[in-house]
PDB file of C-alpha atoms in Angstrom:
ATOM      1  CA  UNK A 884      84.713  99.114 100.962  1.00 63.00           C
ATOM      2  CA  UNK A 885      85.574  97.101  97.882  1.00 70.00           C
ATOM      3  CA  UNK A 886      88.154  94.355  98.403  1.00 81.00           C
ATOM      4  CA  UNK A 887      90.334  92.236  96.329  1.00 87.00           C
ATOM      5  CA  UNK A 888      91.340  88.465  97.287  1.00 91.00           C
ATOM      6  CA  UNK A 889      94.786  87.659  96.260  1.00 93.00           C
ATOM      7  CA  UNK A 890      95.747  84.142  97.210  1.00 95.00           C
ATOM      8  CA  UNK A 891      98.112  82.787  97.902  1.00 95.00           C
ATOM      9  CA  UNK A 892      99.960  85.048  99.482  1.00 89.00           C
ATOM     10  CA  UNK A 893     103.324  82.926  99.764  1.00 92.00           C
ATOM     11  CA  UNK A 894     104.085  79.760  97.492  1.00 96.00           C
ATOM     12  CA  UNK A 895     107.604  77.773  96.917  1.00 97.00           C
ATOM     13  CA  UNK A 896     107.240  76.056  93.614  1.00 96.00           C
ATOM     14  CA  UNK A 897     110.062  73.865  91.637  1.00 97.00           C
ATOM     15  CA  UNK A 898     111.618  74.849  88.389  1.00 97.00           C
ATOM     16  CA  UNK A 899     109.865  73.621  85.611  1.00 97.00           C
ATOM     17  CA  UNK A 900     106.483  73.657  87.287  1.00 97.00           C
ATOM     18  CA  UNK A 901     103.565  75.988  87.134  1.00 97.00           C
ATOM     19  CA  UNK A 902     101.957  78.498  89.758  1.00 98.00           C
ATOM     20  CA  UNK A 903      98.110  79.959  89.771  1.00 98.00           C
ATOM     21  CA  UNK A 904      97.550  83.333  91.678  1.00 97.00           C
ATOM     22  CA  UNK A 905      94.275  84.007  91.721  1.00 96.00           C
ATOM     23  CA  UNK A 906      92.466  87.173  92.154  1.00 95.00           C
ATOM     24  CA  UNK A 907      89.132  87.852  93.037  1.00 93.00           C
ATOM     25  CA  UNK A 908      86.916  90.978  93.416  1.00 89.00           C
ATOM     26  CA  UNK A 909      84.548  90.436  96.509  1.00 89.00           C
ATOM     27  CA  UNK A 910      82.256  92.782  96.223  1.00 83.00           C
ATOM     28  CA  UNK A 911      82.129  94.663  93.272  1.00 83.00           C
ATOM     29  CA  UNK A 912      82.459  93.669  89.431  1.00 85.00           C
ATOM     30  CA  UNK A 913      85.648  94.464  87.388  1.00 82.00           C
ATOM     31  CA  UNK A 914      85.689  94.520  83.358  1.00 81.00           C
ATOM     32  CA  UNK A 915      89.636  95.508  84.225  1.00 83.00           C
ATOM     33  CA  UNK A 916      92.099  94.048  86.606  1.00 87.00           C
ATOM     34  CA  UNK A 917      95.489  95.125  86.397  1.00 87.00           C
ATOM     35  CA  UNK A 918      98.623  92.752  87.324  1.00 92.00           C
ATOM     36  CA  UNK A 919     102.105  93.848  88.268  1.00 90.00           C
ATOM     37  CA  UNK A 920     105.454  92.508  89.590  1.00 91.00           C
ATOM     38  CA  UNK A 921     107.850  94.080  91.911  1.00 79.00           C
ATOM     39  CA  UNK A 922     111.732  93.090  92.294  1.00 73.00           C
ATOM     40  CA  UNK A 923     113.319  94.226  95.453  1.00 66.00           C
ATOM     41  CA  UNK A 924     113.802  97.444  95.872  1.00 57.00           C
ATOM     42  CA  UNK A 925     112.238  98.729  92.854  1.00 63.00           C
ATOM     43  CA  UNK A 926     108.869 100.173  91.960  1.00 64.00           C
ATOM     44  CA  UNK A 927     105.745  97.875  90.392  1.00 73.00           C
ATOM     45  CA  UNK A 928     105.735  96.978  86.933  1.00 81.00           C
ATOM     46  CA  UNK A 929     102.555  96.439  85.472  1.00 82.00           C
ATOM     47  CA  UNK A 930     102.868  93.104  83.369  1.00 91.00           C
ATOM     48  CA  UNK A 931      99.023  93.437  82.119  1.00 91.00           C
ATOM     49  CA  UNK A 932      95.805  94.192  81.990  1.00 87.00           C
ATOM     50  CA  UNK A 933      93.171  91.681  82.030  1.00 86.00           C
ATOM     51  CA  UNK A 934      89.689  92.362  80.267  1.00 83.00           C
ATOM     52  CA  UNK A 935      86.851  89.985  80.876  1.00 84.00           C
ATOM     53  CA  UNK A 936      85.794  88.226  78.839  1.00 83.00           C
ATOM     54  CA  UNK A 937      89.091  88.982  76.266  1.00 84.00           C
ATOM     55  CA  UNK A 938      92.568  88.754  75.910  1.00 88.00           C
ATOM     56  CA  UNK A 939      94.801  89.936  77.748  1.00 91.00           C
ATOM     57  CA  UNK A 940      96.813  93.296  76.783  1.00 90.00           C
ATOM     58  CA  UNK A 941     100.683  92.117  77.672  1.00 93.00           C
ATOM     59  CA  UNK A 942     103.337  95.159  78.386  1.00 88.00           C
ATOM     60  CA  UNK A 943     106.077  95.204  76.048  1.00 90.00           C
ATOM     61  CA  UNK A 944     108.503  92.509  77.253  1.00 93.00           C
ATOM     62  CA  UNK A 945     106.641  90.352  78.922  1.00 95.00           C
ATOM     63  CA  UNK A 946     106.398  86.649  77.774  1.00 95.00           C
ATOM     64  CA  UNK A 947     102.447  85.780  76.641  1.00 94.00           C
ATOM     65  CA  UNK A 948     103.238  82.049  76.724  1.00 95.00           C
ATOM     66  CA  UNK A 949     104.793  82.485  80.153  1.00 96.00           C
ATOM     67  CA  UNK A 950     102.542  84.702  82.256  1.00 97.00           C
ATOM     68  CA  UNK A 951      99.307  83.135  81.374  1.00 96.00           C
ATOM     69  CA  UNK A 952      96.134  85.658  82.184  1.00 94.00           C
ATOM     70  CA  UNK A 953      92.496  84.420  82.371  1.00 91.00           C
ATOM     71  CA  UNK A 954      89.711  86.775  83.144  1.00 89.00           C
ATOM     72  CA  UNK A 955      86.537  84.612  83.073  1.00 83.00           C
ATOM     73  CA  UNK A 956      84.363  86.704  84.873  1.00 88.00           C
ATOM     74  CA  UNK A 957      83.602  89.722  86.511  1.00 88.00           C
ATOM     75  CA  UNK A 958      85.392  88.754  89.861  1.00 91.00           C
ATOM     76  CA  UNK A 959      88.099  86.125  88.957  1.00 93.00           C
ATOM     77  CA  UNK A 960      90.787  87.029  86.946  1.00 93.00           C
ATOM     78  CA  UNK A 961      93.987  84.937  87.183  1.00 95.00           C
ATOM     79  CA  UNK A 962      97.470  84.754  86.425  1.00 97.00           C
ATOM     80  CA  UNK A 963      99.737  81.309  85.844  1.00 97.00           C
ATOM     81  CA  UNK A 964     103.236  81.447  85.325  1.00 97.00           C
ATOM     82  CA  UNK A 965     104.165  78.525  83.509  1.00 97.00           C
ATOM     83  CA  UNK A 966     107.073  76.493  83.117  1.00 97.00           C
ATOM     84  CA  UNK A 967     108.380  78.686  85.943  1.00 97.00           C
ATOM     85  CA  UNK A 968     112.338  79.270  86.789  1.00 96.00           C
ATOM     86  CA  UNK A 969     114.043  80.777  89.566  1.00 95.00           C
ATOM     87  CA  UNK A 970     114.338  84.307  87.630  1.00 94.00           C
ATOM     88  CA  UNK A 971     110.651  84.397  87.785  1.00 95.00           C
ATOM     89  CA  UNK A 972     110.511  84.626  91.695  1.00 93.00           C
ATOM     90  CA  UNK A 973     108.864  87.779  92.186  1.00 90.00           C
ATOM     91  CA  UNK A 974     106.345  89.740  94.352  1.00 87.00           C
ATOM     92  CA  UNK A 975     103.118  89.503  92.169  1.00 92.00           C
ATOM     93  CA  UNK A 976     100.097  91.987  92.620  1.00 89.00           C
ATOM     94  CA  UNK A 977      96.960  92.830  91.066  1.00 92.00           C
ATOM     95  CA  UNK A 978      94.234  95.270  90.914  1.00 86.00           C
ATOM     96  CA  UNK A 979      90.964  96.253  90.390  1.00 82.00           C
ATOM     97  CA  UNK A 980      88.551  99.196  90.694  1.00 66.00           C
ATOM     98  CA  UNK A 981      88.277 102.458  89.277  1.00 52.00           C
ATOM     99  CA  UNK A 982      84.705 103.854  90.063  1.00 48.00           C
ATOM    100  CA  UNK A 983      84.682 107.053  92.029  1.00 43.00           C
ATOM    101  CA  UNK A 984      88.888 106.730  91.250  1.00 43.00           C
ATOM    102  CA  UNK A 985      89.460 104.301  93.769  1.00 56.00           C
ATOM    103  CA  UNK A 986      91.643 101.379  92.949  1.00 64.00           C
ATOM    104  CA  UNK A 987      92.102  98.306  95.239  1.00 75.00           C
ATOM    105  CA  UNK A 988      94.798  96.174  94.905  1.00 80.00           C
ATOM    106  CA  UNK A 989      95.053  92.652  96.158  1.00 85.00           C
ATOM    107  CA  UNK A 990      97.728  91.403  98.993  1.00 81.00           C
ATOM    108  CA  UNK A 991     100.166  89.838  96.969  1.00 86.00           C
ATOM    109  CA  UNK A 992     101.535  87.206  96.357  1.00 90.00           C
ATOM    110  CA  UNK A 993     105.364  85.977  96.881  1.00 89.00           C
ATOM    111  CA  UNK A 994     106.441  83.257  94.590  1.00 94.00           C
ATOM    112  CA  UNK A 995     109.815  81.382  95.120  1.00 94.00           C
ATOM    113  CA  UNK A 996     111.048  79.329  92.612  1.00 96.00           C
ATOM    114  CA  UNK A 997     113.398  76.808  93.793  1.00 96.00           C
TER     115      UNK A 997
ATOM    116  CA  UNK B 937     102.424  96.401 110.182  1.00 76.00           C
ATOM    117  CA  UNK B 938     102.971  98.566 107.372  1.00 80.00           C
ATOM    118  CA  UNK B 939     100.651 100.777 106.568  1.00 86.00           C
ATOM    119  CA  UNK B 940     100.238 104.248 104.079  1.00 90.00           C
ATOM    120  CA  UNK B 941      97.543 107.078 104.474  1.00 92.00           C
ATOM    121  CA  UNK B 942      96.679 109.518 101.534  1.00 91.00           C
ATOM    122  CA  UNK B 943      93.960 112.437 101.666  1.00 87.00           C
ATOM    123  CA  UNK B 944      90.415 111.279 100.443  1.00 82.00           C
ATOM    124  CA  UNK B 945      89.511 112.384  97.089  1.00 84.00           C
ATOM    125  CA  UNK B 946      88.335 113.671  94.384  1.00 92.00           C
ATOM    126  CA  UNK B 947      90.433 116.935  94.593  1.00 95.00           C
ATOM    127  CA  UNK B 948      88.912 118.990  92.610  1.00 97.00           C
ATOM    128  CA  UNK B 949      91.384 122.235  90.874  1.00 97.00           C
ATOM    129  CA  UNK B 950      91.353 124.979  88.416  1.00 97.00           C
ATOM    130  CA  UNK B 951      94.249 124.712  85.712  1.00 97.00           C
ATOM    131  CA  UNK B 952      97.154 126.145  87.475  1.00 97.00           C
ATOM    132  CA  UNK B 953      96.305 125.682  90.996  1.00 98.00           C
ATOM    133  CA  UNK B 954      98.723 124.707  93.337  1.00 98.00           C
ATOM    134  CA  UNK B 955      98.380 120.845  94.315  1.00 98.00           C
ATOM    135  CA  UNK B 956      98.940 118.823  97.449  1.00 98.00           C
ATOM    136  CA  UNK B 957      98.303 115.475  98.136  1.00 97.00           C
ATOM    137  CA  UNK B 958      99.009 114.769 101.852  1.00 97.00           C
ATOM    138  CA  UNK B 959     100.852 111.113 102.338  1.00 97.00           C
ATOM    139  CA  UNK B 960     101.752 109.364 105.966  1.00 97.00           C
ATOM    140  CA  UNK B 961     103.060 106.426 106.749  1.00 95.00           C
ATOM    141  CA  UNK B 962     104.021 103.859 109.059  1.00 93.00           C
ATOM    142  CA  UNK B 963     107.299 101.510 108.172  1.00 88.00           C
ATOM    143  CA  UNK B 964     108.556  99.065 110.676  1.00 81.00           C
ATOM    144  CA  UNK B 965     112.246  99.480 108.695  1.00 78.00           C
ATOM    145  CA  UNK B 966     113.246 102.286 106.448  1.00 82.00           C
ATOM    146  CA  UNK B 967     111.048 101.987 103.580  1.00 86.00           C
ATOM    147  CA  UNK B 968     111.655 103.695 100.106  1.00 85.00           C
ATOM    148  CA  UNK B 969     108.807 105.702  99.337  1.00 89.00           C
ATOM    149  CA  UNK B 970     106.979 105.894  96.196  1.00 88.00           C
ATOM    150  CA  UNK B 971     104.473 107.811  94.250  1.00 92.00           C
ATOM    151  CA  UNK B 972     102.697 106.020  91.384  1.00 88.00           C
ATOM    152  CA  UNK B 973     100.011 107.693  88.739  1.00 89.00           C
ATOM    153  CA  UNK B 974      96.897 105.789  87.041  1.00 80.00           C
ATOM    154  CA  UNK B 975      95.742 107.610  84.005  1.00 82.00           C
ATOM    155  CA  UNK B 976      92.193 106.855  82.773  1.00 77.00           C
ATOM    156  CA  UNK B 977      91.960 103.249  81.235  1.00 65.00           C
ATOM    157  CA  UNK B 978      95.687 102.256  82.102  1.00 69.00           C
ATOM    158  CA  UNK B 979      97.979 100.713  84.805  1.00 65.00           C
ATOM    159  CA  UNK B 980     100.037 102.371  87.365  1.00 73.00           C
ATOM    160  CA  UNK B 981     102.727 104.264  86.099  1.00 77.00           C
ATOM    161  CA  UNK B 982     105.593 105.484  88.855  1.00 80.00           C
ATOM    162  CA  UNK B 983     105.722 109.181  89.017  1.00 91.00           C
ATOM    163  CA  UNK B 984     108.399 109.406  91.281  1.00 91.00           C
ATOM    164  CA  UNK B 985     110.339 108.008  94.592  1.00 88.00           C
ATOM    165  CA  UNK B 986     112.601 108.483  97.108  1.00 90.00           C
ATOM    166  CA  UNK B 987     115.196 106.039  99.195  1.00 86.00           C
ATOM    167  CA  UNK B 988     116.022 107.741 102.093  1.00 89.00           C
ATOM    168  CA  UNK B 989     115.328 111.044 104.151  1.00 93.00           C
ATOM    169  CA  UNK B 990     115.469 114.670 102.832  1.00 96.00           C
ATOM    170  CA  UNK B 991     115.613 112.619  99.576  1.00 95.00           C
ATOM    171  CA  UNK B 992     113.543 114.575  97.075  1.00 97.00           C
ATOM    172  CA  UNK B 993     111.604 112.668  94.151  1.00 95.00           C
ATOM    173  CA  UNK B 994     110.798 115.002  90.902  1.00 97.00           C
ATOM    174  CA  UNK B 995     109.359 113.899  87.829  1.00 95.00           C
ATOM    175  CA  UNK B 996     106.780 116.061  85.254  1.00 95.00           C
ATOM    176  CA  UNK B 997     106.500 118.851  87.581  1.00 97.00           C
ATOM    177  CA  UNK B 998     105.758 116.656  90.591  1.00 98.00           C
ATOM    178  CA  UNK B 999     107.817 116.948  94.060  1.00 98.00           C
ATOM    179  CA  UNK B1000     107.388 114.986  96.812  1.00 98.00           C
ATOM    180  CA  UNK B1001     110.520 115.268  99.812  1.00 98.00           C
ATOM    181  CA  UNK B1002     110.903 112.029 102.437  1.00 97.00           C
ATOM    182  CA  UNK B1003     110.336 113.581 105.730  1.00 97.00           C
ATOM    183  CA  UNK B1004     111.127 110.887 108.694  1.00 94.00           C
ATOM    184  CA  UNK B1005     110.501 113.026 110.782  1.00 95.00           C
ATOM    185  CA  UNK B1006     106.741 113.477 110.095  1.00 96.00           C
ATOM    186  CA  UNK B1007     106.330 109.977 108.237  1.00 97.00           C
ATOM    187  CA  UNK B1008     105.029 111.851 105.205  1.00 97.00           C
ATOM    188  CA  UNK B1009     105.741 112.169 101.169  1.00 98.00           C
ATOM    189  CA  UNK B1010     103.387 114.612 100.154  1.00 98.00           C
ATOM    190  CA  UNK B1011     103.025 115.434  96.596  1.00 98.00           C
ATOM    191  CA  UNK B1012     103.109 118.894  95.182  1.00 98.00           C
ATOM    192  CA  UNK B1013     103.266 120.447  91.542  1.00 98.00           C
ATOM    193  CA  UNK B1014     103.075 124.301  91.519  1.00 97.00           C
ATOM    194  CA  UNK B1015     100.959 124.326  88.342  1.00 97.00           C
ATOM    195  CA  UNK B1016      98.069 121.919  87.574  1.00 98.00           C
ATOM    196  CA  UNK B1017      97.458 120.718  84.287  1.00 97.00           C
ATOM    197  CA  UNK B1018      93.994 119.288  82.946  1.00 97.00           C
ATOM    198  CA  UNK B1019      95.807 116.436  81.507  1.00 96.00           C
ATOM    199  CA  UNK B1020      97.352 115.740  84.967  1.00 97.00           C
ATOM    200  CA  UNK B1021      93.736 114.200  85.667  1.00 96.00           C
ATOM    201  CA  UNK B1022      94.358 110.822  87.502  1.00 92.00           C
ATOM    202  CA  UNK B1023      94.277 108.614  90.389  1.00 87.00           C
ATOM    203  CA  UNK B1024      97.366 108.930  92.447  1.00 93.00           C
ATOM    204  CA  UNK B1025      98.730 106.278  94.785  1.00 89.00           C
ATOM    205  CA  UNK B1026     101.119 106.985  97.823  1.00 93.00           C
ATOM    206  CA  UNK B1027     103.339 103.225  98.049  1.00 88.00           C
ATOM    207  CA  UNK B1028     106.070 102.140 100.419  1.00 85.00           C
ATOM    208  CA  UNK B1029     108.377  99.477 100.116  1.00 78.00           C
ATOM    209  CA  UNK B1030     109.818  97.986 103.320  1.00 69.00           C
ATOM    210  CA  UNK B1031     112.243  95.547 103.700  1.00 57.00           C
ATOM    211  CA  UNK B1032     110.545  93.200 106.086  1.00 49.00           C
ATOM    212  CA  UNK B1033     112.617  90.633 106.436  1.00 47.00           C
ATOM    213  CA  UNK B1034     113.712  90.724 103.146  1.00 45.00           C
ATOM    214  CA  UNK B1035     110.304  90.605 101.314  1.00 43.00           C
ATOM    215  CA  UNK B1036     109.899  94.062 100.591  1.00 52.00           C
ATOM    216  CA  UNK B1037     106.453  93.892  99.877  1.00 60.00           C
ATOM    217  CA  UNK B1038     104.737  96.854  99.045  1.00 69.00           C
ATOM    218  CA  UNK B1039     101.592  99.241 100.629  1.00 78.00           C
ATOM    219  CA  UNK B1040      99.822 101.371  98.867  1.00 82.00           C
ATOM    220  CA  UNK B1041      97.460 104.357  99.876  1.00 85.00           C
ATOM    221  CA  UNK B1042      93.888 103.901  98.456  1.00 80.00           C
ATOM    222  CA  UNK B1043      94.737 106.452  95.842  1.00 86.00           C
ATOM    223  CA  UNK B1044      93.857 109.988  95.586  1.00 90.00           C
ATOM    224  CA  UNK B1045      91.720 111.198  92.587  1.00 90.00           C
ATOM    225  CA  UNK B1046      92.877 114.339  90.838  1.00 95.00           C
ATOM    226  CA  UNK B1047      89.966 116.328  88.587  1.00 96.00           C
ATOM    227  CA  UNK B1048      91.628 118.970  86.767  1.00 97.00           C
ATOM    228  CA  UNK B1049      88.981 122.035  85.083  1.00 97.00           C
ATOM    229  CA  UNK B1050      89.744 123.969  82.467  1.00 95.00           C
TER     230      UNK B1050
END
């Protein structure tokens, strides 16, 4: 079935400095991958959505400049938080899919901002 | 591990026809349950959730009640609407060691007729 590579799954950065998640679709294209960010406890919030080979469509609220999304191709489409602080630590997750209705999402990834 | 099973799809209903999605899961803690909605073209959306058993989550006509006792959340609405059309995603979130990192079904499409 179709899979999406989320890496890495767990990374402790320093305030101030920046983080790449990448996330890949392994066997299948997608025009669309969807990110989100969950605090504890609570339910996803999508950030974005991520068009190849445009810009990104942000959710109202979330920082452009900050949560940086590239979507180069039709498996890579990746998301930098820049500058980052410890408000920004976060469970990250993205997705991808949609033919036949089935979405798959990636692993996740758990950034700590120290 | 974690891990959430929802019924295969497409379901396929008449407008206002009863609808169940079957959910089960498997928590290692005592996971809050969730039940998200994709609409064609956009992110997830949370339809509804619940925190702890006999809890019922209600939102638009949707019900889903936390049964422990089973392991399942499945979703109901008593009347069908063609603009209910979607993919819908059974989710828990589990404290696991403090990460609550989330697991989500493979989604359930929903084709609504006229």
């Amino acid at each position: 079935g179709a899979v999406v590579s989320q890496h890495p799954s767990r990374v402790i950065c320093k305030s101030g400095t920046s983080v790449k998640i990448e996330c890949r679709s392994l066997d299948f294209q997608a025009t669309t991958m969807f990110w989100y960010r969950q605090f504890p406890k609570q339910s996803l919030m999508l950030m974005a959505t991520s068009n190849e080979g445009s810009k990104a469509t942000y959710e109202q609220g979330v920082e452009k400049d900050k949560f940086l999304i590239n979507h180069a191709s039709l498996t890579l489409s990746t998301l930098t938080v820049t500058s980052a602080h410890p408000e920004d630590s976060s469970f990250y997750i993205c997705s991808a899919g949609g033919q036949g209705g089935g979405y798959t999402f990636g692993s996740g990834t758990r950034l700590t901002v120290v | 591990g974690n891990s959430v099973t929802q019924m295969e799809g497409p379901v396929t209903l008449s407008e206002e026809a009863f609808l169940t999605i079957n959910c089960t899961y498997t928590a290692t803690g005592y996971p809050s349950l969730f039940w998200y909605v994709q609409y064609p073209g956009e992110g997830l959306q949370l339809l509804l959730k619940a925190t702890k058993a006999d809890d019922k989550g209600s939102n638009k006509g949707f019900e889903a009640t936390y049964r422990k006792e089973t392991t399942s959340f499945h979703l109901e609405k008593g009347s069908v609407q063609v603009s209910d059309s979607a993919v819908y995603f059974c989710a828990l979130s589990d404290s696991g060691g403090g990460s609550y990192i989330p697991t989500f079904g493979r989604g359930t499409s929903l084709i609504v007729h006229p």
